[in-house]
Amino acid sequence: EQIELQKVIKHEEILFYQELMRKIPVADNVVDYAVKLVSATRPDGDGKYPFIKEWIRWGAGPRASQYLILAAKVKAGLSGKVTPDLSDIKEMALPVIRHRIVTSYNAEAENIFVGDILDKLISDIG
């Protein structure tokens, strides 16, 4: 079977939409939540979430916050919203952060995965 591919968007349009998504405004509380969530994945943090020290060997860095906010902007834009909210941050947390976390031996031994840890963090943070 021969499949013929059709162009659906031009290079210039992709660049335009990338720039447009970056211009979407974000409320301070949404930025603060993203930073708080990402910071909480670091085991050398304030110890507010003891399970982090037990289950994570290496947490997400500052760039994770930036890309989490950008992903939330894109999700909001594609959903027809003018700005992302906390639900967008929560929904994009796993795809953005999962590969930036290294779990500990304890987590592996207990069959705890990054998704489980993020779900618990999101639940605890609110």
GROMACS .gro file of C-alpha atoms in nm, residues 14-119:
model
  106
   14ILE     CA    1   0.487   2.623   1.345
   15LEU     CA    2   0.727   2.900   1.443
   16PHE     CA    3   0.438   3.146   1.470
   17TYR     CA    4   0.240   2.915   1.702
   18GLN     CA    5   0.547   2.841   1.914
   19GLU     CA    6   0.598   3.213   1.969
   20LEU     CA    7   0.227   3.266   2.031
   21MET     CA    8   0.217   2.998   2.303
   22ARG     CA    9   0.512   3.160   2.480
   23LYS     CA   10   0.318   3.489   2.495
   24ILE     CA   11   0.024   3.340   2.685
   25PRO     CA   12   0.008   3.509   3.026
   26VAL     CA   13   0.028   3.303   3.344
   27ALA     CA   14  -0.107   3.404   3.685
   28ASP     CA   15   0.144   3.432   3.969
   29ASN     CA   16  -0.027   3.158   4.171
   30VAL     CA   17   0.012   2.916   3.878
   31VAL     CA   18   0.382   2.997   3.844
   32ASP     CA   19   0.428   2.963   4.220
   33TYR     CA   20   0.255   2.624   4.218
   34ALA     CA   21   0.473   2.494   3.934
   35VAL     CA   22   0.790   2.607   4.111
   36LYS     CA   23   0.671   2.461   4.442
   37LEU     CA   24   0.584   2.128   4.280
   38VAL     CA   25   0.916   2.095   4.101
   39SER     CA   26   1.117   2.210   4.405
   40ALA     CA   27   0.939   1.954   4.620
   41THR     CA   28   1.088   1.673   4.406
   42ARG     CA   29   1.438   1.751   4.536
   43PRO     CA   30   1.544   1.530   4.826
   44ASP     CA   31   1.777   1.799   4.963
   45GLY     CA   32   1.480   2.032   5.019
   46ASP     CA   33   1.317   2.148   5.340
   47GLY     CA   34   1.196   1.801   5.442
   48LYS     CA   35   0.829   1.901   5.430
   49TYR     CA   36   0.754   1.581   5.239
   50PRO     CA   37   0.952   1.299   5.407
   51PHE     CA   38   0.864   1.045   5.138
   52ILE     CA   39   1.071   1.249   4.890
   53LYS     CA   40   1.396   1.175   5.074
   54GLU     CA   41   1.295   0.810   5.093
   55TRP     CA   42   1.186   0.763   4.730
   56ILE     CA   43   1.387   1.011   4.522
   57ARG     CA   44   1.761   1.011   4.471
   58TRP     CA   45   1.768   1.302   4.224
   59GLY     CA   46   1.490   1.557   4.173
   60ALA     CA   47   1.389   1.786   3.889
   61GLY     CA   48   1.589   2.103   3.830
   62PRO     CA   49   1.477   2.464   3.775
   63ARG     CA   50   1.428   2.416   3.400
   64ALA     CA   51   1.153   2.166   3.479
   65SER     CA   52   0.948   2.454   3.623
   66GLN     CA   53   0.996   2.654   3.305
   67TYR     CA   54   0.893   2.369   3.078
   68LEU     CA   55   0.604   2.273   3.304
   69ILE     CA   56   0.466   2.626   3.269
   70LEU     CA   57   0.523   2.621   2.893
   71ALA     CA   58   0.346   2.285   2.860
   72ALA     CA   59   0.054   2.418   3.066
   73LYS     CA   60   0.036   2.723   2.836
   74VAL     CA   61   0.019   2.500   2.528
   75LYS     CA   62  -0.243   2.275   2.686
   76ALA     CA   63  -0.451   2.578   2.782
   77GLY     CA   64  -0.413   2.732   2.436
   78LEU     CA   65  -0.513   2.411   2.262
   79SER     CA   66  -0.813   2.384   2.495
   80GLY     CA   67  -0.931   2.733   2.402
   81LYS     CA   68  -0.842   2.891   2.736
   82VAL     CA   69  -0.669   3.228   2.750
   83THR     CA   70  -0.440   3.130   3.037
   84PRO     CA   71  -0.341   2.808   3.214
   85ASP     CA   72  -0.470   2.722   3.558
   86LEU     CA   73  -0.358   2.478   3.828
   87SER     CA   74  -0.534   2.188   3.659
   88ASP     CA   75  -0.315   2.238   3.350
   89ILE     CA   76   0.000   2.231   3.564
   90LYS     CA   77  -0.116   1.915   3.742
   91GLU     CA   78  -0.206   1.743   3.416
   92MET     CA   79   0.126   1.824   3.251
   93ALA     CA   80   0.340   1.739   3.556
   94LEU     CA   81   0.402   1.373   3.470
   95PRO     CA   82   0.494   1.418   3.102
   96VAL     CA   83   0.727   1.709   3.183
   97ILE     CA   84   0.886   1.586   3.506
   98ARG     CA   85   0.893   1.205   3.485
   99HIS     CA   86   1.227   1.176   3.306
  100ARG     CA   87   1.390   1.439   3.530
  101ILE     CA   88   1.357   1.233   3.849
  102VAL     CA   89   1.575   0.940   3.957
  103THR     CA   90   1.403   0.716   4.209
  104SER     CA   91   1.587   0.556   4.500
  105TYR     CA   92   1.643   0.191   4.572
  106ASN     CA   93   1.369   0.214   4.837
  107ALA     CA   94   1.117   0.328   4.578
  108GLU     CA   95   1.218   0.052   4.338
  109ALA     CA   96   1.200  -0.211   4.614
  110GLU     CA   97   0.852  -0.089   4.711
  111ASN     CA   98   0.738  -0.075   4.346
  112ILE     CA   99   0.691   0.303   4.370
  113PHE     CA  100   0.713   0.480   4.035
  114VAL     CA  101   0.763   0.847   3.947
  115GLY     CA  102   0.394   0.880   3.862
  116ASP     CA  103   0.301   0.755   4.208
  117ILE     CA  104   0.537   1.005   4.369
  118LEU     CA  105   0.404   1.296   4.163
  119ASP     CA  106   0.044   1.197   4.237
   0.00000   0.00000   0.00000
